[in-house]
PDB file of C-alpha atoms in Angstrom:
ATOM      1  CA  MET A   1     159.136  35.303 -83.433  1.00  0.00           C
ATOM      2  CA  ALA A   2     155.388  35.768 -83.356  1.00  0.00           C
ATOM      3  CA  THR A   3     152.645  37.745 -85.019  1.00  0.00           C
ATOM      4  CA  LEU A   4     150.649  40.398 -83.230  1.00  0.00           C
ATOM      5  CA  GLU A   5     147.599  38.161 -83.500  1.00  0.00           C
ATOM      6  CA  GLU A   6     149.470  35.314 -81.794  1.00  0.00           C
ATOM      7  CA  ILE A   7     150.665  37.349 -78.847  1.00  0.00           C
ATOM      8  CA  ALA A   8     147.243  38.956 -78.360  1.00  0.00           C
ATOM      9  CA  GLY A   9     145.980  35.667 -76.922  1.00  0.00           C
ATOM     10  CA  LEU A  10     149.058  35.162 -74.729  1.00  0.00           C
ATOM     11  CA  LEU A  11     149.057  38.504 -72.929  1.00  0.00           C
ATOM     12  CA  GLY A  12     148.059  38.590 -69.272  1.00  0.00           C
ATOM     13  CA  ARG A  13     145.879  41.242 -67.719  1.00  0.00           C
ATOM     14  CA  ASN A  14     148.656  43.710 -66.819  1.00  0.00           C
ATOM     15  CA  ASP A  15     151.344  42.633 -69.284  1.00  0.00           C
ATOM     16  CA  ARG A  16     153.087  45.448 -71.095  1.00  0.00           C
ATOM     17  CA  LEU A  17     154.703  45.647 -74.506  1.00  0.00           C
ATOM     18  CA  MET A  18     158.017  47.308 -75.264  1.00  0.00           C
ATOM     19  CA  GLY A  19     158.584  49.109 -78.550  1.00  0.00           C
ATOM     20  CA  ILE A  20     162.056  49.073 -80.075  1.00  0.00           C
ATOM     21  CA  ASP A  21     163.507  51.373 -82.713  1.00  0.00           C
ATOM     22  CA  LEU A  22     166.821  49.713 -83.570  1.00  0.00           C
ATOM     23  CA  GLY A  23     169.385  52.031 -85.063  1.00  0.00           C
ATOM     24  CA  THR A  24     173.056  51.647 -85.854  1.00  0.00           C
ATOM     25  CA  LYS A  25     174.072  54.021 -83.023  1.00  0.00           C
ATOM     26  CA  THR A  26     171.106  53.873 -80.649  1.00  0.00           C
ATOM     27  CA  ILE A  27     168.216  51.712 -79.518  1.00  0.00           C
ATOM     28  CA  GLY A  28     165.060  53.688 -78.824  1.00  0.00           C
ATOM     29  CA  LEU A  29     162.677  52.106 -76.324  1.00  0.00           C
ATOM     30  CA  ALA A  30     159.039  52.773 -75.516  1.00  0.00           C
ATOM     31  CA  LEU A  31     156.616  51.177 -73.089  1.00  0.00           C
ATOM     32  CA  SER A  32     152.896  50.525 -73.185  1.00  0.00           C
ATOM     33  CA  ASP A  33     150.621  51.157 -70.243  1.00  0.00           C
ATOM     34  CA  VAL A  34     149.196  48.050 -68.526  1.00  0.00           C
ATOM     35  CA  GLU A  35     145.952  48.380 -70.478  1.00  0.00           C
ATOM     36  CA  ARG A  36     147.995  48.396 -73.713  1.00  0.00           C
ATOM     37  CA  ARG A  37     146.324  51.537 -75.047  1.00  0.00           C
ATOM     38  CA  LEU A  38     149.091  54.142 -74.924  1.00  0.00           C
ATOM     39  CA  ALA A  39     152.769  54.020 -75.859  1.00  0.00           C
ATOM     40  CA  THR A  40     155.177  56.254 -73.966  1.00  0.00           C
ATOM     41  CA  PRO A  41     158.821  56.959 -74.868  1.00  0.00           C
ATOM     42  CA  LEU A  42     161.047  55.265 -72.292  1.00  0.00           C
ATOM     43  CA  GLU A  43     164.763  55.492 -72.980  1.00  0.00           C
ATOM     44  CA  THR A  44     167.462  55.695 -75.615  1.00  0.00           C
ATOM     45  CA  ILE A  45     170.365  53.292 -75.280  1.00  0.00           C
ATOM     46  CA  ARG A  46     173.605  54.422 -76.923  1.00  0.00           C
ATOM     47  CA  ARG A  47     174.931  51.314 -78.632  1.00  0.00           C
ATOM     48  CA  LEU A  48     178.344  50.300 -77.382  1.00  0.00           C
ATOM     49  CA  LYS A  49     178.575  46.519 -77.080  1.00  0.00           C
ATOM     50  CA  TYR A  50     175.847  44.022 -77.905  1.00  0.00           C
ATOM     51  CA  THR A  51     175.911  42.266 -74.515  1.00  0.00           C
ATOM     52  CA  ALA A  52     175.683  45.483 -72.484  1.00  0.00           C
ATOM     53  CA  ASP A  53     173.056  47.028 -74.780  1.00  0.00           C
ATOM     54  CA  VAL A  54     170.785  43.989 -74.722  1.00  0.00           C
ATOM     55  CA  GLY A  55     171.383  43.516 -70.992  1.00  0.00           C
ATOM     56  CA  LYS A  56     170.125  47.031 -70.321  1.00  0.00           C
ATOM     57  CA  MET A  57     167.104  46.514 -72.583  1.00  0.00           C
ATOM     58  CA  LEU A  58     166.187  43.210 -70.912  1.00  0.00           C
ATOM     59  CA  ASP A  59     166.679  44.696 -67.439  1.00  0.00           C
ATOM     60  CA  LEU A  60     164.201  47.448 -68.297  1.00  0.00           C
ATOM     61  CA  ALA A  61     161.796  44.830 -69.696  1.00  0.00           C
ATOM     62  CA  ASP A  62     162.008  42.829 -66.472  1.00  0.00           C
ATOM     63  CA  ARG A  63     161.481  45.916 -64.295  1.00  0.00           C
ATOM     64  CA  HIS A  64     158.409  47.024 -66.236  1.00  0.00           C
ATOM     65  CA  GLY A  65     156.666  43.662 -66.658  1.00  0.00           C
ATOM     66  CA  VAL A  66     157.124  43.445 -70.424  1.00  0.00           C
ATOM     67  CA  ALA A  67     155.619  40.316 -71.989  1.00  0.00           C
ATOM     68  CA  ALA A  68     156.655  40.917 -75.612  1.00  0.00           C
ATOM     69  CA  PHE A  69     158.681  43.227 -77.823  1.00  0.00           C
ATOM     70  CA  VAL A  70     157.450  45.131 -80.874  1.00  0.00           C
ATOM     71  CA  ILE A  71     160.467  45.963 -83.022  1.00  0.00           C
ATOM     72  CA  GLY A  72     160.382  48.241 -86.025  1.00  0.00           C
ATOM     73  CA  LEU A  73     161.294  46.521 -89.289  1.00  0.00           C
ATOM     74  CA  PRO A  74     162.832  49.128 -91.614  1.00  0.00           C
ATOM     75  CA  LEU A  75     161.392  48.113 -94.971  1.00  0.00           C
ATOM     76  CA  ASN A  76     162.192  49.940 -98.191  1.00  0.00           C
ATOM     77  CA  MET A  77     159.432  52.125 -99.596  1.00  0.00           C
ATOM     78  CA  ASP A  78     158.490  49.368-102.073  1.00  0.00           C
ATOM     79  CA  GLY A  79     158.095  46.884 -99.211  1.00  0.00           C
ATOM     80  CA  SER A  80     161.307  44.974 -99.914  1.00  0.00           C
ATOM     81  CA  GLU A  81     163.932  44.274 -97.282  1.00  0.00           C
ATOM     82  CA  GLY A  82     167.336  45.876 -97.496  1.00  0.00           C
ATOM     83  CA  PRO A  83     170.458  45.657 -95.327  1.00  0.00           C
ATOM     84  CA  ARG A  84     168.874  47.462 -92.350  1.00  0.00           C
ATOM     85  CA  ALA A  85     165.932  45.036 -92.272  1.00  0.00           C
ATOM     86  CA  GLN A  86     168.354  42.109 -92.472  1.00  0.00           C
ATOM     87  CA  SER A  87     170.350  43.605 -89.598  1.00  0.00           C
ATOM     88  CA  THR A  88     167.163  43.948 -87.530  1.00  0.00           C
ATOM     89  CA  ARG A  89     166.230  40.325 -88.222  1.00  0.00           C
ATOM     90  CA  ALA A  90     169.740  39.246 -87.171  1.00  0.00           C
ATOM     91  CA  PHE A  91     169.420  41.244 -83.929  1.00  0.00           C
ATOM     92  CA  VAL A  92     166.121  39.500 -83.150  1.00  0.00           C
ATOM     93  CA  ARG A  93     167.565  36.054 -83.933  1.00  0.00           C
ATOM     94  CA  GLN A  94     170.536  36.743 -81.668  1.00  0.00           C
ATOM     95  CA  THR A  95     168.456  38.266 -78.863  1.00  0.00           C
ATOM     96  CA  SER A  96     165.364  36.037 -78.809  1.00  0.00           C
ATOM     97  CA  GLY A  97     167.106  33.254 -76.878  1.00  0.00           C
ATOM     98  CA  LEU A  98     168.176  35.691 -74.159  1.00  0.00           C
ATOM     99  CA  ALA A  99     164.908  37.610 -74.030  1.00  0.00           C
ATOM    100  CA  ARG A 100     162.532  34.751 -73.075  1.00  0.00           C
ATOM    101  CA  ARG A 101     159.755  36.830 -74.663  1.00  0.00           C
ATOM    102  CA  PRO A 102     158.420  36.915 -78.199  1.00  0.00           C
ATOM    103  CA  PHE A 103     159.341  39.581 -80.734  1.00  0.00           C
ATOM    104  CA  VAL A 104     156.852  40.991 -83.224  1.00  0.00           C
ATOM    105  CA  PHE A 105     158.031  42.886 -86.299  1.00  0.00           C
ATOM    106  CA  TRP A 106     156.168  46.098 -87.124  1.00  0.00           C
ATOM    107  CA  ASP A 107     156.567  48.055 -90.352  1.00  0.00           C
ATOM    108  CA  GLU A 108     158.404  51.211 -89.345  1.00  0.00           C
ATOM    109  CA  ARG A 109     158.569  52.989 -92.697  1.00  0.00           C
ATOM    110  CA  LEU A 110     158.672  56.726 -92.153  1.00  0.00           C
ATOM    111  CA  SER A 111     158.341  56.494 -88.350  1.00  0.00           C
ATOM    112  CA  THR A 112     161.444  58.589 -87.660  1.00  0.00           C
ATOM    113  CA  ALA A 113     160.435  61.063 -90.386  1.00  0.00           C
ATOM    114  CA  ALA A 114     156.937  61.411 -88.897  1.00  0.00           C
ATOM    115  CA  VAL A 115     158.312  61.966 -85.398  1.00  0.00           C
ATOM    116  CA  THR A 116     160.899  64.469 -86.665  1.00  0.00           C
ATOM    117  CA  ARG A 117     158.203  66.417 -88.568  1.00  0.00           C
ATOM    118  CA  GLU A 118     156.065  66.583 -85.433  1.00  0.00           C
ATOM    119  CA  LEU A 119     158.984  67.777 -83.302  1.00  0.00           C
ATOM    120  CA  ILE A 120     159.814  70.473 -85.871  1.00  0.00           C
ATOM    121  CA  ALA A 121     156.162  71.537 -85.898  1.00  0.00           C
ATOM    122  CA  GLN A 122     156.400  71.913 -82.122  1.00  0.00           C
ATOM    123  CA  ASP A 123     159.515  74.077 -82.589  1.00  0.00           C
ATOM    124  CA  VAL A 124     161.774  71.647 -80.709  1.00  0.00           C
ATOM    125  CA  SER A 125     165.451  72.540 -81.108  1.00  0.00           C
ATOM    126  CA  ARG A 126     167.715  70.341 -83.224  1.00  0.00           C
ATOM    127  CA  ALA A 127     169.717  69.279 -80.159  1.00  0.00           C
ATOM    128  CA  LYS A 128     166.573  68.287 -78.238  1.00  0.00           C
ATOM    129  CA  ARG A 129     165.210  66.434 -81.306  1.00  0.00           C
ATOM    130  CA  ALA A 130     168.408  64.399 -81.562  1.00  0.00           C
ATOM    131  CA  GLU A 131     168.074  63.508 -77.883  1.00  0.00           C
ATOM    132  CA  VAL A 132     164.461  62.238 -78.040  1.00  0.00           C
ATOM    133  CA  VAL A 133     163.780  61.120 -81.626  1.00  0.00           C
ATOM    134  CA  ASP A 134     164.764  57.459 -81.176  1.00  0.00           C
ATOM    135  CA  ARG A 135     162.581  56.768 -78.162  1.00  0.00           C
ATOM    136  CA  MET A 136     159.744  58.745 -79.714  1.00  0.00           C
ATOM    137  CA  ALA A 137     160.087  56.672 -82.901  1.00  0.00           C
ATOM    138  CA  ALA A 138     159.868  53.552 -80.689  1.00  0.00           C
ATOM    139  CA  ALA A 139     156.653  54.947 -79.181  1.00  0.00           C
ATOM    140  CA  TYR A 140     155.299  55.654 -82.687  1.00  0.00           C
ATOM    141  CA  ILE A 141     156.038  52.041 -83.714  1.00  0.00           C
ATOM    142  CA  LEU A 142     154.524  50.646 -80.521  1.00  0.00           C
ATOM    143  CA  GLN A 143     151.425  52.836 -80.787  1.00  0.00           C
ATOM    144  CA  GLY A 144     150.729  51.440 -84.246  1.00  0.00           C
ATOM    145  CA  ALA A 145     150.875  47.912 -82.842  1.00  0.00           C
ATOM    146  CA  LEU A 146     148.689  48.855 -79.857  1.00  0.00           C
ATOM    147  CA  ASP A 147     146.084  50.382 -82.162  1.00  0.00           C
ATOM    148  CA  ARG A 148     146.078  47.155 -84.199  1.00  0.00           C
ATOM    149  CA  LEU A 149     145.736  45.074 -81.018  1.00  0.00           C
ATOM    150  CA  ALA A 150     142.703  47.148 -79.987  1.00  0.00           C
ATOM    151  CA  ARG A 151     141.066  46.422 -83.355  1.00  0.00           C
ATOM    152  CA  LEU A 152     141.723  42.696 -82.890  1.00  0.00           C
ATOM    153  CA  GLY A 153     140.123  42.776 -79.407  1.00  0.00           C
TER     154      GLY A 153
END
């Protein structure tokens, strides 16, 4: 576990960040560019078994030179943590030993709603929205962290 400020000093020149939108049925993934300016949707993993799901995520992280993970923390609107936030924290605790990279929590309130609104505004069909919303939410989460990193710079 780390803060964004802590990992800012640890990142190498071409290190990337991976954004994670952890859902009960899917894991949306996004990837930063090597300059850490732009987040791009990467993949949606359909959750089946923890070991296989995390293995796929870590394989993608290895292939893309990911130095740290930015995972959305689903806080309640009043800022408190409910069952979903506790589940996300448990996932990070369980995965951090396998990942060999730090995790940073990022407030994800309304990320899926914002992405869904944008897709509707672009007249994307319901079926296509369901297919891309998780990885786009991961990109939305990651972009917020990248924007904050740029301000720290």
